[in-house]
Coordinates of C-alpha atoms in Angstrom, one line a residue:
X1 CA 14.0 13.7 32.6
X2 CA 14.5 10.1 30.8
X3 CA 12.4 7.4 31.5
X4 CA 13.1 3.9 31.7
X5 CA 12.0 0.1 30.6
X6 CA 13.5 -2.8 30.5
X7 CA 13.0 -3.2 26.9
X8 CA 12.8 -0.3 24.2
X9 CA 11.1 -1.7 21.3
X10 CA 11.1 0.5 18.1
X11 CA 8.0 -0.2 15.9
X12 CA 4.7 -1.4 16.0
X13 CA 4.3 -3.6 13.5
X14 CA 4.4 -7.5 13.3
X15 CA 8.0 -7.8 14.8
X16 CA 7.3 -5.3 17.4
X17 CA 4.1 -5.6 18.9
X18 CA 4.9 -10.1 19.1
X19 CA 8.0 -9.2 20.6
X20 CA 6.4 -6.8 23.2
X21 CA 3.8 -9.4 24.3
X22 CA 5.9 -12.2 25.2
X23 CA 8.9 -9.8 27.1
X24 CA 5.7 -8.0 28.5
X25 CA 4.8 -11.9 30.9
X26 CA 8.1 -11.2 32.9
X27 CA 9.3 -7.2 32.3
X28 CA 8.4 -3.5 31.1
X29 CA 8.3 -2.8 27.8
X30 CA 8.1 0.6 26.2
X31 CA 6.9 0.4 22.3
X32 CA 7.1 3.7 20.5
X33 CA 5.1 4.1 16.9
X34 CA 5.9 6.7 14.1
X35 CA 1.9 6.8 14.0
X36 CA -0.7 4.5 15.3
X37 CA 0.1 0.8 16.1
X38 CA -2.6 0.1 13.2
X39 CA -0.3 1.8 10.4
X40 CA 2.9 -0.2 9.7
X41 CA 3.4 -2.7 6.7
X42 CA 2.8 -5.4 8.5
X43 CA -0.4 -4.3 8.0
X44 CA -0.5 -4.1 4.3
X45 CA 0.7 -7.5 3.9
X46 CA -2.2 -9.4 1.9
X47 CA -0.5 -13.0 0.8
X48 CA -0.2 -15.1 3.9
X49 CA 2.5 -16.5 5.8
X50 CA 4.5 -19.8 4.8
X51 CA 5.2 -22.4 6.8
X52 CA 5.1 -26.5 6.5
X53 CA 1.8 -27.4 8.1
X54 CA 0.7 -30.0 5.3
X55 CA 1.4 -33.7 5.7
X56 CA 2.7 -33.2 1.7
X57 CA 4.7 -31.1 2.4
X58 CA 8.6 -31.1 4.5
X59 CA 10.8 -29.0 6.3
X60 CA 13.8 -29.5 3.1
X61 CA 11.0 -27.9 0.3
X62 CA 10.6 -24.9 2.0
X63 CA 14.3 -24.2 2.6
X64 CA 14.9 -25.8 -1.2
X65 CA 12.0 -23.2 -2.4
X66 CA 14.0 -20.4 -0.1
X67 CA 17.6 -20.7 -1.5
X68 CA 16.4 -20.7 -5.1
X69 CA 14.5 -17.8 -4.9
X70 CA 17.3 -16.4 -2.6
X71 CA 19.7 -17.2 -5.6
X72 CA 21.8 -19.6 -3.0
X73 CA 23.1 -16.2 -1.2
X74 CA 20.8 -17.4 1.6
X75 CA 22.2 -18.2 5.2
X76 CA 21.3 -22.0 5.7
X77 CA 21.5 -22.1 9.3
X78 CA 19.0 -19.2 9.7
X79 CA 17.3 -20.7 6.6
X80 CA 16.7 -23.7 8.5
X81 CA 16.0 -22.0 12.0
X82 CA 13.2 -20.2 10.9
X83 CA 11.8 -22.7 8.6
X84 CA 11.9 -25.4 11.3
X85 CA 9.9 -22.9 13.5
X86 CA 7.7 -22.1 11.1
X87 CA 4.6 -24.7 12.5
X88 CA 5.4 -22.9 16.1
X89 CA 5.0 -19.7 15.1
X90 CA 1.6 -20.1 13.1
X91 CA 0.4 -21.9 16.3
X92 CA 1.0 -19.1 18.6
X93 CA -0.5 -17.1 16.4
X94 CA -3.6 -19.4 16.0
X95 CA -3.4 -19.2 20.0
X96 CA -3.5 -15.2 19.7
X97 CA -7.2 -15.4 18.0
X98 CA -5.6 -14.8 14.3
X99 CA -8.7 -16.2 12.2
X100 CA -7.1 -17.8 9.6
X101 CA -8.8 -18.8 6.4
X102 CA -10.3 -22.6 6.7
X103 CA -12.3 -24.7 3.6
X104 CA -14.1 -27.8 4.5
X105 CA -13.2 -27.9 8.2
X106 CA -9.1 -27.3 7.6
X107 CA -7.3 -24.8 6.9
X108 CA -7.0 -23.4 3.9
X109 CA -3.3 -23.0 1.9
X110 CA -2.8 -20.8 -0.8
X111 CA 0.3 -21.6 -3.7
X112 CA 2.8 -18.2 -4.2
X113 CA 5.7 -17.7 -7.0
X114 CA 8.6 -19.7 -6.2
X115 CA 6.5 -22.1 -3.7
X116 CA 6.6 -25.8 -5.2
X117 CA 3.8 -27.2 -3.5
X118 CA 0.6 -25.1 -0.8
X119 CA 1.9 -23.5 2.1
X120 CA 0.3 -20.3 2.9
X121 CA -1.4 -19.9 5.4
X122 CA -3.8 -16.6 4.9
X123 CA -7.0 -14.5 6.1
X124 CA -8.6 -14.1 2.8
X125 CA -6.2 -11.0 0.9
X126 CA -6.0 -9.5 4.1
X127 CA -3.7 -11.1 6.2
X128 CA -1.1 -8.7 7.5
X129 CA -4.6 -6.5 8.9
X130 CA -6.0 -9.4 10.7
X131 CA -3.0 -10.5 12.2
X132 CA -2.1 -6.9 13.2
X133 CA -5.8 -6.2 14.2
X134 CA -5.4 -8.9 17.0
X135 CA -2.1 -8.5 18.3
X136 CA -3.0 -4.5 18.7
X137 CA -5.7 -5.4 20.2
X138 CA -3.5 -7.5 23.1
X139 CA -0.6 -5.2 23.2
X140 CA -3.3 -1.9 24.5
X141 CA -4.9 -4.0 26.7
X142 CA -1.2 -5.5 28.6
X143 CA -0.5 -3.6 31.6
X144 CA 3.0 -3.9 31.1
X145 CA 3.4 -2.5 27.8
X146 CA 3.6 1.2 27.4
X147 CA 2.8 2.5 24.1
X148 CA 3.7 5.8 22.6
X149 CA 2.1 6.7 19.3
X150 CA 3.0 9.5 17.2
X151 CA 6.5 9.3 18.8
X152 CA 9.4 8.7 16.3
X153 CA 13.0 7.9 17.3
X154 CA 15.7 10.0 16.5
X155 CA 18.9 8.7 17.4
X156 CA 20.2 5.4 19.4
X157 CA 22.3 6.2 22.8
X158 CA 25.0 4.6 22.6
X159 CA 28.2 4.1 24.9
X160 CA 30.4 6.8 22.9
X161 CA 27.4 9.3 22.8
X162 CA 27.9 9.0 26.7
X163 CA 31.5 9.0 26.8
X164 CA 31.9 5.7 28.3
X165 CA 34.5 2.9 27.0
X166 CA 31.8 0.2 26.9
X167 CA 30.2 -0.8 23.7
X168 CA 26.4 -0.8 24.5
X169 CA 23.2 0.7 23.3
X170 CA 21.1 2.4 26.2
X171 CA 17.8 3.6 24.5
X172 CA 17.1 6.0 22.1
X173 CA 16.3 9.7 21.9
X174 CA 12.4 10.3 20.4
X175 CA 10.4 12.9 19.2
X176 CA 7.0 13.1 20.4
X177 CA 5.1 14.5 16.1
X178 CA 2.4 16.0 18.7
X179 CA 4.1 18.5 21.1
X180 CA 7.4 18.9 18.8
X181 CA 9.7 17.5 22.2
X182 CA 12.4 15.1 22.5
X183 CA 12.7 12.9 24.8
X184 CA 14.8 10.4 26.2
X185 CA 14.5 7.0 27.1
X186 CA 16.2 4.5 28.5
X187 CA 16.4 0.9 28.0
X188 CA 18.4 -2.3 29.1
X189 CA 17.9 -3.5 25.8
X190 CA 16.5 -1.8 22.5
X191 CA 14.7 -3.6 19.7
X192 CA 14.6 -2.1 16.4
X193 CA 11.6 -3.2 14.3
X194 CA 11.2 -0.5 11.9
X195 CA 10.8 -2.5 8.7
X196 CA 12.0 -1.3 5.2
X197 CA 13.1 1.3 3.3
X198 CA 10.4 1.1 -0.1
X199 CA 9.8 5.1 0.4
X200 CA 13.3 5.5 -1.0
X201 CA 12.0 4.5 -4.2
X202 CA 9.4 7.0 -6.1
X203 CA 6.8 4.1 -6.4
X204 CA 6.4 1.5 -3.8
X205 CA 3.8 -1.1 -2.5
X206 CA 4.9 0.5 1.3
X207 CA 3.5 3.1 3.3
X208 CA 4.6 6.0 4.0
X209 CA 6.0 4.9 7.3
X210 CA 9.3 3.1 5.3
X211 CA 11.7 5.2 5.1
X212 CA 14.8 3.1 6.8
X213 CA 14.9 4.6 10.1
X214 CA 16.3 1.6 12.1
X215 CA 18.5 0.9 9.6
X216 CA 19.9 4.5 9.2
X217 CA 20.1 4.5 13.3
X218 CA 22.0 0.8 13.7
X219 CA 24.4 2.3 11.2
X220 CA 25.3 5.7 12.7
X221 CA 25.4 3.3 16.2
X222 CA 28.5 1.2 14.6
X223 CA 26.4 -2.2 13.3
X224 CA 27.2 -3.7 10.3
X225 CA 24.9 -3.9 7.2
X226 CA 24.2 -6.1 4.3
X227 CA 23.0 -6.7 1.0
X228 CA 21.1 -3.6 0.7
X229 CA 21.3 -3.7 -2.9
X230 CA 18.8 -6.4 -2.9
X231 CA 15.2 -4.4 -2.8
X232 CA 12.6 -6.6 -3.9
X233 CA 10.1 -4.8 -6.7
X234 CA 6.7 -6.1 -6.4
X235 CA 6.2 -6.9 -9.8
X236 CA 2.4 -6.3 -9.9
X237 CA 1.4 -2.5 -7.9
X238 CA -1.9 -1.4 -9.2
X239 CA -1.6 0.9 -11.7
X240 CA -3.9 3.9 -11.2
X241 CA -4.2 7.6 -10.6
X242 CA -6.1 7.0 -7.3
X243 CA -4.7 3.9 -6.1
X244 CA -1.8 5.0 -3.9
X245 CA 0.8 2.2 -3.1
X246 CA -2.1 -0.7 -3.5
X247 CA -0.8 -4.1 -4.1
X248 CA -2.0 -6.6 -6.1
X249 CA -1.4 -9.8 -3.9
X250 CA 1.4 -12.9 -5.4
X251 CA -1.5 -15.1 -4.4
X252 CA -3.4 -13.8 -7.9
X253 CA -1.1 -15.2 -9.7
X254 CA -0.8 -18.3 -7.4
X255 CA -4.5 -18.8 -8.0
X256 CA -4.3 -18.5 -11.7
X257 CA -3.5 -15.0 -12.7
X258 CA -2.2 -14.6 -16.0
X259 CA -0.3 -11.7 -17.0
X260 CA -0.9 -9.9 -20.5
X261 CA -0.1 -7.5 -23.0
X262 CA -2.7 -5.2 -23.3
X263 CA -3.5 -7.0 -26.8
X264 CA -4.2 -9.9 -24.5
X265 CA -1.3 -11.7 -25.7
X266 CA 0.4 -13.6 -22.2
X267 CA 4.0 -13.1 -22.2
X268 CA 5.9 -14.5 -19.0
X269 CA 6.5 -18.4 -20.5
X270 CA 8.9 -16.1 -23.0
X271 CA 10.7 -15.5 -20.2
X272 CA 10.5 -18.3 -17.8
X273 CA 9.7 -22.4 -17.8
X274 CA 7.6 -21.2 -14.3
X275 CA 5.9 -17.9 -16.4
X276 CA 3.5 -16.4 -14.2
X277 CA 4.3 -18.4 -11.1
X278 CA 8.4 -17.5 -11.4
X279 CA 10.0 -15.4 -8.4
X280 CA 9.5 -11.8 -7.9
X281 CA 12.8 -10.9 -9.8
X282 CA 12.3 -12.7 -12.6
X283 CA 8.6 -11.2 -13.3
X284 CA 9.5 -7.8 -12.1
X285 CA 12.1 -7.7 -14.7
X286 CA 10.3 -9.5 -17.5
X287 CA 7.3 -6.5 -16.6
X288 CA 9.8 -4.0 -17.2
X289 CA 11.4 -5.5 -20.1
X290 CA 8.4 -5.7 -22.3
X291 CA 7.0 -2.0 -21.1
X292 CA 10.5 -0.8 -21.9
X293 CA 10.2 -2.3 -24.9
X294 CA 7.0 -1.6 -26.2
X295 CA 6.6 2.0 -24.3
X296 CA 3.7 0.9 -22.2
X297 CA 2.4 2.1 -19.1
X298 CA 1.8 -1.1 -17.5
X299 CA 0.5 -4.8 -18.3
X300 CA -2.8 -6.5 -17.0
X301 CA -2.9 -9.2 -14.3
X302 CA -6.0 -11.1 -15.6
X303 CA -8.1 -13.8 -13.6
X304 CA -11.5 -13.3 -15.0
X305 CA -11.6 -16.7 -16.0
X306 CA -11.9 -17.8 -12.4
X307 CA -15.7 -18.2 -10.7
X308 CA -16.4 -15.3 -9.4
X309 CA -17.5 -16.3 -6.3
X310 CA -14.1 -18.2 -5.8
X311 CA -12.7 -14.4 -6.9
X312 CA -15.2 -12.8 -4.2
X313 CA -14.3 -15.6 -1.3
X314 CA -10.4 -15.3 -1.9
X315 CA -9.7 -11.8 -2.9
X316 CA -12.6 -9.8 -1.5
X317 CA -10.2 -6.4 -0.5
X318 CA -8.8 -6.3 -3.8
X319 CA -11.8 -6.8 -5.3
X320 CA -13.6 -4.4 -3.9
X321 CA -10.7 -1.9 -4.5
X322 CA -10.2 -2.3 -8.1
X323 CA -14.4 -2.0 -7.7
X324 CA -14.3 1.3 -6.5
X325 CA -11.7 2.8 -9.3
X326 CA -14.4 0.9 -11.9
X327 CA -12.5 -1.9 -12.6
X328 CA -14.5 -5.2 -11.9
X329 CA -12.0 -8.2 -12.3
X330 CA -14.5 -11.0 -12.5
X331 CA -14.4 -9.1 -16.1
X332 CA -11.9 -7.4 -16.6
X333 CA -8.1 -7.4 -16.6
X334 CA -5.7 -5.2 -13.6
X335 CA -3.6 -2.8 -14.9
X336 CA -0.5 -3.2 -12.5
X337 CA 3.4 -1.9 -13.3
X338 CA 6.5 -3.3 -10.3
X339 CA 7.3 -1.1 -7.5
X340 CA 9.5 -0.9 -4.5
X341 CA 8.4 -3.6 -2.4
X342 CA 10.7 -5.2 0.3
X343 CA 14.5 -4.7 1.9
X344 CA 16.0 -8.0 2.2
X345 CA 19.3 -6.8 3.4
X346 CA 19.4 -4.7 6.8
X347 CA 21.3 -4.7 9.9
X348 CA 23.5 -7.7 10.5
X349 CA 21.9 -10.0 13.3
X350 CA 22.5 -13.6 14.2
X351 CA 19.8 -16.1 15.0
X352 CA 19.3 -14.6 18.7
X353 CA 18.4 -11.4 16.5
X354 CA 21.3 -9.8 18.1
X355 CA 23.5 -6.8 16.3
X356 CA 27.6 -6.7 16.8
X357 CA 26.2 -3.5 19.2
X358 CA 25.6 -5.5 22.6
X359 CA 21.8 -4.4 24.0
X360 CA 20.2 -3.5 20.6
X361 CA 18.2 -6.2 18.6
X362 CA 16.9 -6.2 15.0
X363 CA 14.3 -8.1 14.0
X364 CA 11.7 -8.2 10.8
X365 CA 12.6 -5.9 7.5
X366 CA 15.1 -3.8 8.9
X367 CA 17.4 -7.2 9.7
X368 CA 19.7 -9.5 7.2
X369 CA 19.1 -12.6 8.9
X370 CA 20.7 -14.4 6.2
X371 CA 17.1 -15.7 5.2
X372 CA 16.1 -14.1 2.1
X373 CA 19.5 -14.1 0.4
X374 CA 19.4 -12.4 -3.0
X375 CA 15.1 -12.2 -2.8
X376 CA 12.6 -13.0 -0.5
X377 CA 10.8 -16.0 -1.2
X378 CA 6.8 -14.9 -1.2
X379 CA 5.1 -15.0 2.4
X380 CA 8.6 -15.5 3.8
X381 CA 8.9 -12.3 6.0
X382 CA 5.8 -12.4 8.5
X383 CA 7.0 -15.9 9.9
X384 CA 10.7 -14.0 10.0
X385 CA 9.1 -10.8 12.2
X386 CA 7.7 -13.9 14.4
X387 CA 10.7 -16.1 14.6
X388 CA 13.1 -13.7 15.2
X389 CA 10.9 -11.5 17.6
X390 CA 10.4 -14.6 19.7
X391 CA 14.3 -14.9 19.5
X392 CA 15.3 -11.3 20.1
X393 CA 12.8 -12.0 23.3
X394 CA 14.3 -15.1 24.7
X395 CA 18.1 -13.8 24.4
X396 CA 16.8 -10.6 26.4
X397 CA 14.9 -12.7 29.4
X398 CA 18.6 -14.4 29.8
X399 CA 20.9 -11.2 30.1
X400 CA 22.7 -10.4 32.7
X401 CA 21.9 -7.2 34.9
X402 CA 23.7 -4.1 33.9
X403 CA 24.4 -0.5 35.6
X404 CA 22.6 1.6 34.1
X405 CA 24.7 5.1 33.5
X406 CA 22.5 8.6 33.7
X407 CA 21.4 9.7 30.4
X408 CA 22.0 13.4 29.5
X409 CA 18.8 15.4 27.7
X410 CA 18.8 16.1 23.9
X411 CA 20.4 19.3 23.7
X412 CA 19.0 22.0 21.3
X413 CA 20.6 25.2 22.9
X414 CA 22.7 25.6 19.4
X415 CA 19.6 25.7 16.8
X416 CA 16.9 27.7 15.6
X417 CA 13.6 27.0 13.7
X418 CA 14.1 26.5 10.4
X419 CA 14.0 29.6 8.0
X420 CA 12.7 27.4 5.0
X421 CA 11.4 23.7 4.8
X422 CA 10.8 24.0 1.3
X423 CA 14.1 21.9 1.5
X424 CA 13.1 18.9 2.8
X425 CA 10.3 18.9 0.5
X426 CA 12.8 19.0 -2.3
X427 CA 15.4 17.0 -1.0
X428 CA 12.7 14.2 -0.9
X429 CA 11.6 14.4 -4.4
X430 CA 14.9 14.7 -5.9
X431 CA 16.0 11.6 -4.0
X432 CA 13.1 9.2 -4.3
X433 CA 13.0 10.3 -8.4
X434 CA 17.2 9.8 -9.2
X435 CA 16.7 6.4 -7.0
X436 CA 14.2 5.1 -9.2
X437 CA 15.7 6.4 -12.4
X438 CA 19.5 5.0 -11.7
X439 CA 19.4 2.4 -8.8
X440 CA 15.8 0.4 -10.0
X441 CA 15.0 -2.7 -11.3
X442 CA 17.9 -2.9 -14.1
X443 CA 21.3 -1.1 -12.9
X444 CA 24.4 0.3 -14.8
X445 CA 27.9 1.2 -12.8
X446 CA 27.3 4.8 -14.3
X447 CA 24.1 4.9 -12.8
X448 CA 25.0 3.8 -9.8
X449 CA 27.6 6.6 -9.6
X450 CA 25.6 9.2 -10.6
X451 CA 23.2 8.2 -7.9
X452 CA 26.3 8.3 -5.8
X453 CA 27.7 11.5 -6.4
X454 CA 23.9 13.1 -5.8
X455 CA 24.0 11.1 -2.9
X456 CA 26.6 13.2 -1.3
X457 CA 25.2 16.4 -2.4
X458 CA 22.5 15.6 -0.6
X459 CA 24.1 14.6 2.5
X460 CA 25.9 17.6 2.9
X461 CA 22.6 19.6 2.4
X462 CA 20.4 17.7 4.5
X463 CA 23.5 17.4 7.6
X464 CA 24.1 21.0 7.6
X465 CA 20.5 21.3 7.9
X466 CA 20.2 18.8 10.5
X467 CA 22.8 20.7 12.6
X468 CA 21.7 24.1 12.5
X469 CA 17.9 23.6 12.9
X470 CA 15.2 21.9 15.3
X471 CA 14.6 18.7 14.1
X472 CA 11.2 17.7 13.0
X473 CA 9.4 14.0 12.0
X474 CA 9.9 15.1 8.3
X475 CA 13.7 15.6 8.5
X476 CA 13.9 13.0 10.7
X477 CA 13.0 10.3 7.8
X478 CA 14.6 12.4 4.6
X479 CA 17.8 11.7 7.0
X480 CA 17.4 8.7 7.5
X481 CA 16.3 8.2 3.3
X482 CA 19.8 9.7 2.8
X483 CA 21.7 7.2 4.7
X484 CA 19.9 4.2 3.4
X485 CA 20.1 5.2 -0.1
X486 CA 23.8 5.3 -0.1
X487 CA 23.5 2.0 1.8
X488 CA 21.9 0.5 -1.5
X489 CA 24.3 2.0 -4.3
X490 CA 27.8 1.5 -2.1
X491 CA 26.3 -2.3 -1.7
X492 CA 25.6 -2.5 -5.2
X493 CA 28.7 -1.0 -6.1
X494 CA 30.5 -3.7 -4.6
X495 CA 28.3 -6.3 -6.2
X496 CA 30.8 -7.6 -9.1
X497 CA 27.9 -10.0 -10.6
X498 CA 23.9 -10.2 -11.4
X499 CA 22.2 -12.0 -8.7
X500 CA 19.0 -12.3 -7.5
X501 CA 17.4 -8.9 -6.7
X502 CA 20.2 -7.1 -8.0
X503 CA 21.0 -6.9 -12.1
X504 CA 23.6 -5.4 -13.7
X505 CA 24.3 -4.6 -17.8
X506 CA 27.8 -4.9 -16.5
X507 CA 28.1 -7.7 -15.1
X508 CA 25.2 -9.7 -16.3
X509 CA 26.7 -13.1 -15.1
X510 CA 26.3 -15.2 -11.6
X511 CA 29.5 -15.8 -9.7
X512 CA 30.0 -19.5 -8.9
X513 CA 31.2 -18.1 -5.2
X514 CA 27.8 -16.6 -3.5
X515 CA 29.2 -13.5 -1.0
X516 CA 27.4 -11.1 0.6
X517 CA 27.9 -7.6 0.4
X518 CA 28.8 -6.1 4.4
X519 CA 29.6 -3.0 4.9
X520 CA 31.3 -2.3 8.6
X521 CA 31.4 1.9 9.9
X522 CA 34.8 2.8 10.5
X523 CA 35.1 3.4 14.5

């Protein structure tokens, strides 16, 4: 038997749970998380989130800061929308509890690469915990808001799932990871906040909860998609056998961070006027460049010369990380290499957050806004997840009432349990390691067609699979891994030029003409 809210919202992080509290003031809100609202990315974020709140600084540097590190690909009316709500959304935050960072009574604004002047706002190196850690907090204690943890979606209803001749999304069909059933709910209006797809990649900054699932789901629906060839690599991961995914904050090197050879010889003003304080893209691939070159196995990120108090009252969580692996860096350098960081394309949306799918909304990672063009600019996407969410919200209050139709079961009278999952397992690996190797930080058209061609080896495998046998949370994502990755290579197929994000031996020049790359389903 389906159940029913007036808003489905899919995914608990930063886009989700704000979202849920304001639609919660005037409707019912379901909010279903792969595992507990405290695990999402939003949660990993360390930076800070950007916004104009200094007298200094103006509404036109921010957007200025945006489209260069966007490489001009960047949407300037969303560009504008969010940055102009930028002051708004830290304030509702601030109204939330969030306890940002303050020195000497104000507070306190960090400097990121590709920021020209102090803008972000932060909780020490922890931000995207503390912010999470009070919105959770709100959302399990609202009446209004049901949450489901532990539940992960499988497939979008849509209108030609159910036979009918309008174009709408009604809910989704979930798995509950506990008892192994699916269930079905139903929704006026769905909001997908899933965030990125990092766990494509065999390193990444993300948890394991990235794996492109509302962006896999809007796609098989009929939405469009977007510059998925633009994945951001972080370009400084801590490199170590027991640091899993651990990310070295941009705000290092925004406090002074230096990064070096391991001769301690500084190399980044070789490669930019900006050096150590250039945009993700241009330091990810300078990193690469000089391991590739000189077969290392990382570089160091080195702020020893800093106080160590300063070190101790700005980057306490990294510091005491790096402590416990025996690496003190009021001393001593941080080994870090790039990884898989952040999606800036996604589902096409508009600045009410809405897909070309009436009823289902996309907001944070898993949405092309049209803000972060070619690259994200640094402590860009938390005030996105809050702009947009407020957005997707508002456009939802306003909707017209609709008949709801009834919503048929999942069906698994045709399947068995599967004879061996040893193929997931290897499905997984062989995907995450041919994405790194072909589609990474520097691309070639072969590679990308090798990656293509294993692509639809793989899709053949893991369908068939997918039809023949009970579904379970991990097929669930290496499906939904599938269908992203070949989002990424047929974008970057298309991609005639270097821009941004996205570089090419091929084509190693800029276009004058800045296009994105859409993709539309054939219907």
């Amino acid at each position: 038997m389906a159940s029913y809210f007036d808003v489905l919202v899919i995914g608990g992080g930063l886009a989700g749970q704000s979202a849920a509290l304001r639609l919660a003031k005037h409707c019912k809100v379901g909010l279903i998380s792969k595992r507990s609202l405290e695990d999402s990315a939003s949660g990993w974020a360390q930076g800070g989130i950007a916004a104009v709140l200094d007298d200094q600084d103006t509404i036109e540097a921010h957007i200025k800061d945006t489209l260069t590190a966007g490489a001009f690909l960047n949407d300037l009316p969303a560009t504008r929308f969010v940055v102009e709500n930028g002051r708004r959304a830290i304030e509702w935050l601030i109204d939330q509890g969030v306890p940002f960072s303050r020195e000497s009574g104000n507070y306190h604004l960090t400097r990121e690469g590709g920021h020209s002047t102090r803008r972000v706002i932060h909780v020490a190196d922890t931000t995207g915990l503390a912010v999470q850690q009070v919105l959770t907090a709100k959302v399990r204690q609202n009446p209004n808001i049901t949450v489901l943890e532990q539940h992960i979606a499988v497939d979008l209803i849509t209108s030609s799932k159910l036979g009918l001749n309008d174009k709408r999304c009604y809910g989704a069909y979930v798995l509950n990871n506990d008892t192994g059933d699916i269930i079905t709910i139903g929704a006026k209006n769905t909001l997908i906040a899933t965030g990125g797809a990092g766990k494509v990649y065999l390193y990444t900054t993300n948890p394991d909860t990235s794996t492109g699932d509302g962006i896999a789901m809007a796609w098989r629906a009929g939405c469009s998609i977007a510059n998925m060839e633009f994945i951001q690599f972080h370009p400084t991961c801590l490199y170590h056998p027991q640091a899993k995914s651990f990310l070295i904050s941009e705000a290092v090197r925004g406090e002074g961070g230096l990064l070096r050879l391991p001769d301690g010889t500084r190399f980044m003003p070789e490669h930019d006027s900006r050096a150590e304080l250039a945009p993700r893209d241009v330091v990810a691939r300078a990193i690469d460049f000089e391991m590739k070159k000189r077969g290392l196995d990382c570089v160091y990120l080195d702020i020893s010369h800093r106080p160590a108090d300063f070190l101790h009252a700005h980057f306490p969580n990294i510091l005491a990380r790096c402590l416990e692996l025996g690496i003190d860096i009021t001393q001593q350098p941080i080994p870090v290499v790039p990884a898989a960081h952040y999606t800036c394309g996604g589902v096409v949306t508009d600045l009410r957050a809405r897909t070309n799918l009436p009823g289902l909304y996309v907001a944070g990672e898993a949405a092309c806004t049209g803000l972060h063009g070619a690259n994200r600019l640094a402590s860009n996407s938390l005030l996105e997840c809050i702009v947009f969410a407020e957005a997707a919200a508002n456009d939802m209050l306003h909707q017209t009432p609709i008949e709801f139709p009834e919503l048929p079961d999942w069906d698994e009278s045709r399947v068995t349990d599967p004879d061996e999952e040893i193929v997931i397992a290897h499905n997984w690996d062989e995907l995450r390691r041919f994405m790194w190797d072909y589609v990474g930080i520097v691309r070639t058209t072969k590679r990308l067609q090798r990656a293509q061609h294993r692509i639809r080896l793989l899709t053949k495998e893991i369908n068939e699979f997918y039809s023949n046998f009970r579904i379970s949370h991990d097929l669930i994502e290496l499906r939904n891994l599938v269908v992203t990755a070949d989002l990424i290579v047929r974008c970057a197929l298309q991609r005639k030029e270097s821009r941004g994000l996205h570089f090419s031996r091929d084509y190693p020049e800029t276009l004058k003409a800045a296009k994105n790359s859409v993709i539309r389903r054939r219907s």
